[in-house]
Structures are given as structure tokens and as C-alpha cells.
Short mmCIF file of C-alpha atoms in Angstrom, two decimals:
data_model
loop_
_atom_site.label_atom_id
_atom_site.label_comp_id
_atom_site.label_asym_id
_atom_site.label_seq_id
_atom_site.Cartn_x
_atom_site.Cartn_y
_atom_site.Cartn_z
CA MET A 28 35.32 -14.11 -176.74
CA PHE A 29 34.18 -13.36 -173.18
CA ARG A 30 34.21 -16.98 -172.04
CA PRO A 31 38.04 -17.31 -171.97
CA LEU A 32 38.21 -14.06 -170.01
CA ARG A 33 35.68 -15.37 -167.50
CA ILE A 34 37.64 -18.62 -167.15
CA ALA A 35 40.86 -16.67 -166.63
CA ALA A 36 39.18 -14.46 -164.05
CA VAL A 37 37.90 -17.48 -162.15
CA ALA A 38 41.33 -19.09 -162.27
CA LEU A 39 42.97 -15.95 -160.96
CA ALA A 40 40.41 -15.73 -158.14
CA LEU A 41 41.03 -19.35 -157.16
CA LEU A 42 44.78 -18.80 -157.29
CA ALA A 43 44.48 -15.70 -155.11
CA ALA A 44 42.31 -17.59 -152.62
CA ALA A 45 44.81 -20.43 -152.50
CA ALA A 46 47.70 -18.02 -152.00
CA SER A 47 45.78 -16.25 -149.27
CA SER A 48 45.07 -19.56 -147.56
CA VAL A 49 48.75 -20.50 -147.64
CA ARG A 50 49.70 -17.07 -146.37
CA ALA A 51 47.24 -17.33 -143.46
CA ALA A 52 48.53 -20.77 -142.54
CA ASP A 53 52.08 -19.43 -142.43
CA VAL A 54 51.23 -16.77 -139.84
CA THR A 55 51.87 -18.64 -136.61
CA PHE A 56 50.60 -17.70 -133.18
CA ASP A 57 54.15 -17.15 -132.02
CA ASP A 58 55.03 -14.87 -134.93
CA THR A 59 51.89 -12.83 -134.28
CA ALA A 60 52.83 -12.51 -130.61
CA ARG A 61 56.36 -11.42 -131.44
CA PHE A 62 55.10 -8.86 -133.95
CA LEU A 63 52.66 -7.34 -131.44
CA ALA A 64 55.45 -7.32 -128.83
CA GLY A 65 57.76 -5.37 -131.13
CA MET A 66 60.04 -8.37 -131.70
CA GLN A 67 61.14 -9.74 -135.05
CA PRO A 68 59.01 -12.68 -136.26
CA SER A 69 60.67 -15.69 -137.85
CA ALA A 70 62.51 -14.98 -141.09
CA ASP A 71 59.99 -16.78 -143.31
CA SER A 72 56.89 -15.21 -141.73
CA PRO A 73 54.58 -13.09 -143.89
CA LEU A 74 54.66 -10.57 -141.02
CA VAL A 75 58.25 -9.65 -141.84
CA ALA A 76 57.00 -7.33 -144.56
CA LEU A 77 54.95 -5.39 -141.99
CA THR A 78 58.03 -4.80 -139.85
CA LYS A 79 59.32 -2.43 -142.54
CA ASP A 80 56.56 -0.01 -141.67
CA PRO A 81 57.84 2.97 -139.63
CA SER A 82 54.92 2.61 -137.20
CA TRP A 83 56.01 -0.93 -136.26
CA GLN A 84 59.64 0.14 -135.95
CA HIS A 85 58.63 2.97 -133.61
CA HIS A 86 56.48 0.48 -131.67
CA ALA A 87 59.38 -1.97 -131.37
CA LYS A 88 61.76 0.72 -130.16
CA PHE A 89 59.25 1.90 -127.55
CA PHE A 90 58.66 -1.61 -126.20
CA ASP A 91 62.38 -2.44 -126.19
CA GLY A 92 63.01 0.51 -123.91
CA ALA A 93 59.93 0.07 -121.73
CA PHE A 94 60.42 -3.64 -121.08
CA ALA A 95 64.16 -3.24 -120.49
CA GLN A 96 63.43 -0.66 -117.79
CA LEU A 97 60.71 -2.84 -116.26
CA GLU A 98 63.01 -5.85 -116.22
CA GLN A 99 65.72 -3.91 -114.41
CA ARG A 100 63.42 -2.04 -112.05
CA GLN A 101 61.02 -4.83 -111.01
CA LEU A 102 60.81 -8.16 -112.80
CA SER A 103 64.37 -9.38 -112.26
CA LYS A 104 64.14 -8.38 -108.58
CA ILE A 105 60.80 -10.16 -108.16
CA ARG A 106 62.24 -13.36 -109.61
CA THR A 107 65.20 -13.13 -107.23
CA TRP A 108 62.84 -12.58 -104.29
CA SER A 109 60.73 -15.58 -105.33
CA ASP A 110 63.76 -17.84 -105.73
CA VAL A 111 64.82 -17.03 -102.17
CA ASN A 112 61.42 -17.10 -100.45
CA LEU A 113 59.30 -19.69 -102.27
CA ALA A 114 60.39 -23.23 -101.47
CA ALA A 115 58.87 -26.05 -103.54
CA PRO A 116 56.15 -24.07 -105.36
CA ARG A 117 53.14 -26.02 -106.63
CA PRO A 118 52.78 -26.63 -110.40
CA THR A 119 49.61 -24.50 -110.65
CA MET A 120 49.25 -20.82 -109.86
CA PHE A 121 45.95 -18.93 -109.56
CA TYR A 122 45.64 -15.21 -110.18
CA MET A 123 42.17 -13.80 -109.50
CA PHE A 124 41.27 -10.24 -110.61
CA SER A 125 44.30 -10.48 -112.88
CA GLY A 126 43.24 -8.89 -116.13
CA PRO A 127 45.71 -10.13 -118.77
CA ASP A 128 48.66 -9.81 -116.36
CA PHE A 129 50.74 -12.85 -117.23
CA LEU A 130 53.84 -10.69 -116.80
CA TYR A 131 53.74 -10.61 -112.98
CA ALA A 132 52.24 -14.10 -112.73
CA ASN A 133 55.35 -15.38 -114.46
CA ALA A 134 57.71 -13.16 -112.46
CA PHE A 135 56.42 -14.37 -109.09
CA TYR A 136 55.83 -17.99 -110.13
CA SER A 137 58.28 -18.64 -112.96
CA LYS A 138 58.38 -22.37 -112.23
CA ALA A 139 54.63 -22.97 -112.60
CA SER A 140 53.53 -25.31 -115.35
CA THR A 141 49.89 -24.15 -115.37
CA TYR A 142 48.71 -20.56 -114.98
CA VAL A 143 45.03 -19.75 -114.40
CA LEU A 144 44.00 -16.11 -114.71
CA GLY A 145 40.45 -14.89 -114.13
CA ALA A 146 38.90 -11.43 -114.52
CA LEU A 147 35.98 -9.59 -116.10
CA GLU A 148 37.78 -8.41 -119.24
CA PRO A 149 36.78 -10.24 -122.45
CA VAL A 150 39.14 -12.66 -124.19
CA GLY A 151 38.88 -10.81 -127.50
CA ALA A 152 40.60 -11.76 -130.74
CA VAL A 153 43.77 -11.39 -132.77
CA PRO A 154 42.97 -11.86 -136.48
CA ASP A 155 45.50 -12.58 -139.21
CA LEU A 156 47.37 -9.27 -139.22
CA THR A 157 48.38 -9.65 -142.87
CA ARG A 158 44.72 -9.36 -143.85
CA LEU A 159 44.14 -6.06 -142.08
CA PRO A 160 44.50 -2.73 -143.86
CA ARG A 161 47.88 -1.17 -143.07
CA GLY A 162 46.25 1.65 -141.12
CA SER A 163 44.42 -0.88 -138.94
CA VAL A 164 47.69 -2.55 -137.99
CA SER A 165 49.18 0.77 -136.91
CA ALA A 166 46.06 1.53 -134.87
CA ALA A 167 46.24 -1.91 -133.25
CA LEU A 168 49.85 -1.37 -132.22
CA TYR A 169 48.98 2.01 -130.74
CA ASN A 170 46.08 0.55 -128.74
CA VAL A 171 48.32 -2.21 -127.40
CA GLU A 172 50.76 0.46 -126.22
CA ARG A 173 47.95 2.42 -124.56
CA SER A 174 46.60 -0.71 -122.86
CA LEU A 175 50.01 -1.47 -121.35
CA ALA A 176 50.92 2.08 -120.32
CA SER A 177 49.85 1.76 -116.68
CA ILE A 178 51.22 -1.71 -116.00
CA LEU A 179 54.58 -0.83 -117.55
CA SER A 180 54.79 2.26 -115.35
CA PHE A 181 52.97 1.29 -112.14
CA SER A 182 52.70 -2.56 -112.11
CA PHE A 183 48.88 -2.67 -112.44
CA PHE A 184 46.14 -2.09 -115.01
CA ILE A 185 43.75 0.84 -114.65
CA THR A 186 40.42 -0.94 -115.11
CA LYS A 187 38.37 1.95 -116.48
CA GLN A 188 41.03 2.81 -119.04
CA MET A 189 41.48 -0.82 -120.04
CA LYS A 190 37.76 -1.21 -120.77
CA VAL A 191 38.11 1.44 -123.47
CA ASP A 192 41.45 0.32 -124.88
CA LEU A 193 40.53 -3.36 -125.16
CA HIS A 194 37.47 -2.65 -127.33
CA ALA A 195 39.02 -0.11 -129.66
CA ASN A 196 40.17 -2.20 -132.64
CA GLN A 197 39.84 -5.46 -134.54
CA VAL A 198 42.76 -6.58 -132.38
CA ASN A 199 40.96 -6.47 -129.04
CA GLY A 200 40.39 -7.96 -125.61
CA THR A 201 42.99 -9.52 -123.35
CA LEU A 202 44.42 -11.89 -125.96
CA PRO A 203 46.81 -9.43 -127.67
CA ILE A 204 48.13 -8.37 -124.23
CA LEU A 205 48.71 -11.99 -123.27
CA TYR A 206 50.57 -12.45 -126.56
CA VAL A 207 52.84 -9.49 -125.80
CA PHE A 208 53.61 -10.64 -122.25
CA LEU A 209 54.35 -14.21 -123.34
CA ALA A 210 56.70 -13.06 -126.07
CA ARG A 211 58.46 -10.49 -123.87
CA SER A 212 58.84 -13.14 -121.14
CA GLY A 213 60.83 -15.34 -123.53
CA LYS A 214 58.04 -17.86 -124.19
CA THR A 215 57.26 -19.59 -127.48
CA ILE A 216 53.54 -19.97 -128.22
CA ARG A 217 52.67 -23.34 -129.68
CA ASN A 218 48.87 -23.25 -129.81
CA VAL A 219 45.93 -21.00 -128.96
CA GLU A 220 42.44 -22.43 -128.53
CA MET A 221 39.18 -20.83 -127.47
CA VAL A 222 37.52 -22.84 -124.70
CA ALA A 223 34.49 -22.64 -122.43
CA LEU A 224 33.53 -24.08 -119.06
CA ASP A 225 30.10 -25.47 -118.28
CA ASN A 226 28.48 -24.77 -114.92
CA LYS A 227 30.08 -27.88 -113.43
CA GLY A 228 33.59 -26.88 -114.45
CA GLY A 229 33.83 -29.16 -117.48
CA MET A 230 36.04 -27.96 -120.32
CA HIS A 231 34.59 -27.55 -123.84
CA ALA A 232 36.45 -26.68 -127.03
CA GLY A 233 35.59 -26.31 -130.70
CA ASN A 234 31.90 -26.72 -131.43
CA ASP A 235 31.04 -28.29 -128.07
CA ASN A 236 28.02 -26.76 -126.36
CA PRO A 237 28.89 -25.73 -122.79
CA GLY A 238 25.25 -24.97 -121.95
CA PRO A 239 23.94 -22.01 -119.93
CA ASN A 240 26.19 -19.85 -117.73
CA ALA A 241 29.23 -20.77 -119.83
CA THR A 242 32.53 -19.19 -118.88
CA ARG A 243 34.47 -18.20 -121.99
CA GLY A 244 38.22 -18.36 -122.07
CA VAL A 245 41.37 -19.22 -123.96
CA ARG A 246 43.94 -21.98 -123.52
CA ILE A 247 47.45 -21.08 -124.65
CA THR A 248 50.09 -23.78 -124.85
CA PHE A 249 53.61 -22.40 -124.75
CA ALA A 250 57.19 -23.38 -124.04
CA GLY A 251 59.77 -21.81 -121.80
CA PRO A 252 63.43 -21.26 -122.71
CA GLU A 253 64.25 -24.92 -122.06
CA GLY A 254 61.39 -26.12 -124.27
CA GLU A 255 59.20 -27.50 -121.48
CA ALA A 256 55.46 -27.42 -122.28
CA ARG A 257 53.30 -25.14 -120.14
CA THR A 258 49.69 -23.95 -120.21
CA LEU A 259 48.09 -20.56 -119.64
CA TYR A 260 44.34 -20.27 -119.12
CA TYR A 261 42.56 -16.95 -119.13
CA PHE A 262 38.82 -16.89 -118.36
CA SER A 263 36.49 -13.92 -118.59
CA THR A 264 34.41 -14.39 -115.46
CA ASP A 265 32.47 -12.53 -112.78
CA LEU A 266 34.09 -13.29 -109.42
CA SER A 267 31.40 -11.70 -107.28
CA ASN A 268 29.33 -14.10 -105.17
CA PRO A 269 26.46 -14.47 -107.69
CA GLY A 270 28.87 -14.93 -110.60
CA ALA A 271 31.19 -17.34 -108.79
CA ARG A 272 28.26 -19.50 -107.64
CA ALA A 273 26.52 -19.58 -111.03
CA THR A 274 29.51 -20.61 -113.16
CA GLY A 275 31.92 -23.52 -113.17
CA PHE A 276 35.11 -21.45 -113.03
CA LEU A 277 36.06 -22.22 -109.42
CA LYS A 278 35.04 -25.86 -109.88
CA PHE A 279 37.46 -26.09 -112.79
CA CYS A 280 40.22 -24.41 -110.78
CA GLU A 281 39.65 -26.88 -107.96
CA THR A 282 40.64 -29.75 -110.26
CA LEU A 283 44.07 -28.13 -110.66
CA GLY A 284 44.71 -27.31 -107.01
CA PRO A 285 45.93 -26.85 -104.47
CA GLY A 286 48.14 -24.21 -106.01
CA ASN A 287 49.96 -20.97 -105.34
CA SER A 288 47.95 -17.76 -105.53
CA LEU A 289 48.73 -14.16 -106.39
CA ILE A 290 46.48 -11.21 -105.47
CA LYS A 291 47.65 -7.79 -106.51
CA SER A 292 45.95 -4.43 -107.05
CA ALA A 293 42.57 -6.12 -106.50
CA SER A 294 40.57 -2.96 -105.65
CA TYR A 295 40.05 -4.33 -102.10
CA LEU A 296 37.19 -6.43 -103.47
CA LEU A 297 38.04 -9.30 -101.11
CA HIS A 298 37.33 -6.92 -98.21
CA SER A 299 33.73 -6.77 -99.43
CA GLY A 300 30.89 -9.07 -98.44
CA ASN A 301 30.07 -9.59 -102.10
CA PHE A 302 33.29 -11.54 -102.81
CA THR A 303 33.32 -14.01 -99.93
CA THR A 304 32.94 -17.06 -102.21
CA VAL A 305 36.18 -16.51 -104.11
CA ARG A 306 37.93 -15.33 -100.94
CA ASP A 307 37.04 -18.51 -99.06
CA TRP A 308 37.93 -20.60 -102.12
CA LEU A 309 41.42 -19.09 -102.20
CA LEU A 310 41.95 -19.81 -98.51
CA VAL A 311 40.97 -23.46 -98.97
CA ASN A 312 42.74 -24.15 -102.27
CA SER A 313 46.00 -22.21 -101.90
CA ALA A 314 49.24 -23.60 -100.49
CA THR A 315 50.76 -20.12 -100.53
CA ILE A 316 49.30 -16.68 -101.18
CA ILE A 317 51.33 -13.67 -102.27
CA GLN A 318 49.35 -10.47 -101.91
CA ASP A 319 49.47 -6.78 -101.22
CA ASP A 320 47.06 -5.24 -98.72
CA SER A 321 44.29 -5.12 -101.36
CA GLY A 322 44.02 -8.91 -101.07
CA ILE A 323 42.51 -11.01 -98.29
CA PRO A 324 42.13 -9.18 -94.93
CA LEU A 325 44.17 -10.66 -92.11
CA ALA A 326 40.98 -11.25 -90.11
CA ASN A 327 39.94 -13.91 -92.62
CA TYR A 328 43.02 -16.08 -92.20
CA ASN A 329 42.90 -18.93 -89.71
CA ALA A 330 45.48 -18.79 -86.89
CA ARG A 331 46.15 -22.52 -87.03
CA GLN A 332 46.53 -22.74 -90.80
CA TRP A 333 48.81 -19.91 -91.87
CA ARG A 334 52.17 -18.35 -91.18
CA PHE A 335 52.85 -14.78 -92.32
CA PHE A 336 56.05 -13.37 -93.77
CA PRO A 337 55.71 -9.60 -94.35
CA PHE A 338 57.96 -7.68 -96.74
CA GLY A 339 58.24 -3.97 -97.47
CA ARG A 340 56.27 -1.14 -95.86
CA TYR A 341 52.57 -0.74 -95.16
CA LEU A 342 51.46 2.86 -95.67
CA GLY A 343 47.74 2.13 -95.93
CA PRO A 344 45.52 2.29 -99.01
CA ILE A 345 45.81 5.05 -101.57
CA ALA A 346 43.19 7.82 -101.56
CA GLU A 347 40.99 6.03 -104.11
CA PHE A 348 40.19 3.34 -101.51
CA PRO A 349 39.25 5.08 -98.25
CA GLY A 350 38.22 3.02 -95.25
CA ARG A 351 40.44 0.04 -96.05
CA TYR A 352 43.22 0.72 -93.56
CA GLN A 353 44.09 -2.37 -91.46
CA GLU A 354 45.58 -1.86 -88.03
CA ARG A 355 46.57 -5.52 -87.88
CA TYR A 356 48.40 -5.20 -91.17
CA ALA A 357 50.22 -2.14 -89.87
CA GLU A 358 51.29 -3.99 -86.71
CA LEU A 359 52.43 -6.99 -88.71
CA PHE A 360 54.61 -4.84 -90.95
CA THR A 361 56.44 -3.05 -88.13
CA ARG A 362 59.08 -5.80 -88.33
CA ALA A 363 58.85 -6.65 -92.04
CA GLN A 364 61.81 -7.57 -94.20
CA PRO A 365 62.73 -4.97 -96.87
CA ILE A 366 62.18 -5.44 -100.59
CA ASP A 367 63.97 -3.60 -103.38
CA PHE A 368 61.08 -3.39 -105.84
CA GLY A 369 57.67 -1.77 -106.00
CA VAL A 370 54.38 -3.56 -106.56
CA GLY A 371 50.65 -2.87 -106.29
CA TYR A 372 48.97 0.49 -105.85
CA ARG A 373 51.89 1.71 -103.75
CA TRP A 374 54.15 1.01 -106.69
CA ARG A 375 57.14 3.13 -105.71
CA THR A 376 60.15 1.30 -104.29
CA HIS A 377 60.24 1.43 -100.46
CA GLU A 378 56.50 2.19 -100.35
CA SER A 379 55.13 -1.23 -101.32
CA ASN A 380 53.92 -4.02 -99.08
CA LEU A 381 54.01 -7.71 -99.92
CA LEU A 382 52.70 -10.49 -97.71
CA LEU A 383 53.67 -14.11 -98.21
CA SER A 384 51.17 -16.40 -96.44
CA VAL A 385 52.18 -20.06 -96.18
CA LYS A 386 49.73 -22.76 -95.20
CA VAL A 387 51.00 -25.08 -92.49
CA PRO A 388 51.11 -28.69 -93.78
CA GLY A 389 48.43 -30.93 -92.35
CA THR A 390 46.01 -28.12 -91.47
CA GLU A 391 43.87 -28.21 -94.62
CA ALA A 392 40.83 -29.36 -92.64
CA ALA A 393 41.19 -26.71 -89.93
CA PRO A 394 38.03 -24.76 -89.00
CA ALA A 395 37.22 -21.33 -90.38
CA ALA A 396 38.72 -18.10 -89.07
CA GLU A 397 38.23 -17.70 -85.33
CA THR A 398 36.84 -14.84 -83.33
CA THR A 399 39.16 -12.60 -81.35
CA SER A 400 40.00 -13.93 -77.89
CA SER A 401 42.17 -12.74 -75.04
CA ALA A 402 44.40 -15.79 -75.31
CA GLU A 403 47.43 -15.89 -77.57
CA PRO A 404 46.79 -18.12 -80.61
CA PRO A 405 48.84 -21.32 -80.68
CA LYS A 406 52.05 -21.11 -82.69
CA PRO A 407 51.96 -23.51 -85.65
CA PRO A 408 54.95 -25.73 -86.45
CA ARG A 409 57.46 -24.40 -88.97
CA PRO A 410 57.00 -25.94 -92.42
CA LYS A 411 59.92 -28.24 -93.20
CA ARG A 412 60.96 -26.71 -96.52
CA LEU A 413 60.10 -23.08 -95.88
CA ARG A 414 63.01 -20.66 -96.34
CA PRO A 415 61.74 -17.09 -95.72
CA PRO A 416 62.91 -15.10 -92.70
CA GLU A 417 61.27 -15.73 -89.35
CA SER A 418 57.62 -14.71 -89.17
CA VAL A 419 56.60 -11.99 -86.74
CA PRO A 420 55.29 -13.54 -83.48
CA PRO A 421 52.08 -12.11 -82.02
CA SER A 422 52.66 -9.83 -79.05
CA GLY A 423 50.72 -9.97 -75.80
CA ARG A 424 48.67 -6.89 -76.69
CA PHE A 425 47.89 -7.66 -80.32
CA PHE A 426 46.48 -10.56 -82.28
CA TRP A 427 46.65 -11.03 -86.06
CA PHE A 428 43.66 -13.29 -86.33
CA ARG A 429 40.01 -13.25 -85.60
#
């Protein structure tokens, strides 16, 4: 009498497991990203049922408004600025100290085919959302909103706050933020794969053993509006001198360079003696560098290698970073071109500074930054395809370089 019941119970369990397996397979990376971004997933996605929840609908309405304002206030203007001022960008862009900020990486370098982001924050995970208790999904959406609050308002992440927000739920780390930014940037995610780098910069995936000092990361393959395949790498890595020298992150990046680099809201770490390895790497492996004043100090650029094109206003560092004022930066920006968007710690429009540094072709083997001399540094030739306004020439009483 009990045997048929046991058989039926086993059959039901197997059927439920099979149904669950099918359901999990139907939840695509792209649908998950759209759901987290407050955008409707595909019509046949199991996540459609979760969009009926009032918490998701409130989340979607909030993100619709926030991203529309950000697009109008900053992102569309940054893309216009980049189209005018960046001639022939390289296929790879590097963004050190980025956190999960694909949003501005894409705005400044929308034509890149490979994006490499590196920062301390962990990669994290995004599980199958249909398997989470309904309350957990609501909590995940709330934490995503909290994590993005500062960058949606000010253009940068607040590191201390992000450390709390990115550990607060089963949906955690930088991965859900990357999902949101990709979806809201009009990208379609095709695949997501956890990867690791060995200490020589070799890439490992799946069950490969990367050995000691592995750098953990994620490789996201996505498509733009025209369907072209692109790749986003995010690596959780220590960019201080000991960390940069012990891991293979910069060695891996070198295989993709030279590229274009972005440095924004970087806590003035590159002004410190403990970050000289990554600073020098950027100077060697970048064709162009877009930065605010928290990036590489002017004294570390070589006079023969770089031309400067300043934009906006330099008001000095905010109060949280005393002692980082640069007189040379201030002099350079006395004749800067205006910009109509805010960026960096001085995020208000008409208070932000942006420096485009362009490496002069043929000077890749030039010596390191020089010491200050009384002679005017030689003026490098104008790059053939460069289209920004004229750079500011050094005056007789002031020198940009050292």
C-alpha cells in the first residue's frame, strides 16, 4: 500500500527537479541583468512573474527616472565630448580603481571592443533569482539601489559605503552592478564566465588551477546595439605596489595594450609612493589618458611624450584629500576649454576638471619623467589625427613637467 505512494513521491520529486532545471536554464544572463536594472526581461523569461511584484515595479520606476536624469545631465554630454576630442581610439580601454563603473567607461570610450576594469571590490555572484525567496529578491533590489546611489548622483562610488552594500545579500559584489550598467547602456549580455589570472598573466577558466597569487575576475561577453561582439573584464585586484608586483593582472593587461585609459575619483592614490608600479604602467601602456586631478600628477608625465588638453575648471581637491593641490595643474587650467558636464569629486557642472593626455606617436621609448630645468621643454610634433583644441604652451616662467 505504501510502495505506490513512495514511487509516486519519487516521481513527483524527479519531475520537480526536472522542471526546476528547465526553469534555471531559461533564466538568461541578459534577462537577469534587465530585471536587476528595472527593465522588462524577455516575454518568455521565468523572471516575468517577479516583475508583477510591487517592489520590482517601484524599483523599475526609480531606475527609469534616475538613469534618464543621468543620461541628460552627464552621459550624453560625455559621449558628445568624446566624439569630438578622441580621434581614432584604441580597441582596448583600461580603467584602474574603477569599482564596477562600466557606465562611465562606456560613456567615455563607447567605441572600445575590450574593457578592462580593476579594483579591490570582489566579483560576487548573481544566483538564479527565481530560486530566491520573494523577500530576498526585494532586499537584493534595494541593495542594488543603495550601491548605485552615489554614482547616480555624483558620478563616483563611495568606497566605504560600497564595501557594506556589496556584501549585504545573496546578490552581492560588483557583478550585479555590472549587469545593471550593461543593461542600462543598451547592451545585450551573451555570456558570463568566472576567470582567474595566474602570476604570469595567463587566463584560466572553469576548473583550471591558476596557482598562488591568483587574481579572480569575470569575463562578460556582450553585444552593442549593432550586434557587434565586445568583452568586459572585471578583476578584483590590489593595485598597490606589493599587490601589482605579486599578481599577473598588469601582465595580462599588457597583452591587450596599448590602450586608452580612464582615471576618475581615484582617491589621489597615484600621488602616493605606494602606487608607482601601476602609475608607471599606465604611462607606458596608454595611448591616451583621460583623468581628473585625482589621477597621475603632472610631474610624472614626460615632456617629450605627452600633449595636454585641459577641460573645465581646477578648484583643487575636496576637503577629504588635503595636501593634494597642484600648482602646475592650476596653471595648466587657466586656459582650459569649458565642458558642460560634471565628473569626479568636483561633480557639479562648471566645477569639474578633465585632462586629456595624448601620447605623441613615436615616443614610446622616451626616457622617464625629467627633472625641472630652467630651459623650456621642446615642443612635440602635433599628432596627425588629433582633433582637440590647441594645447596650452608652457610659459617662460612655468613648466608643466619635471
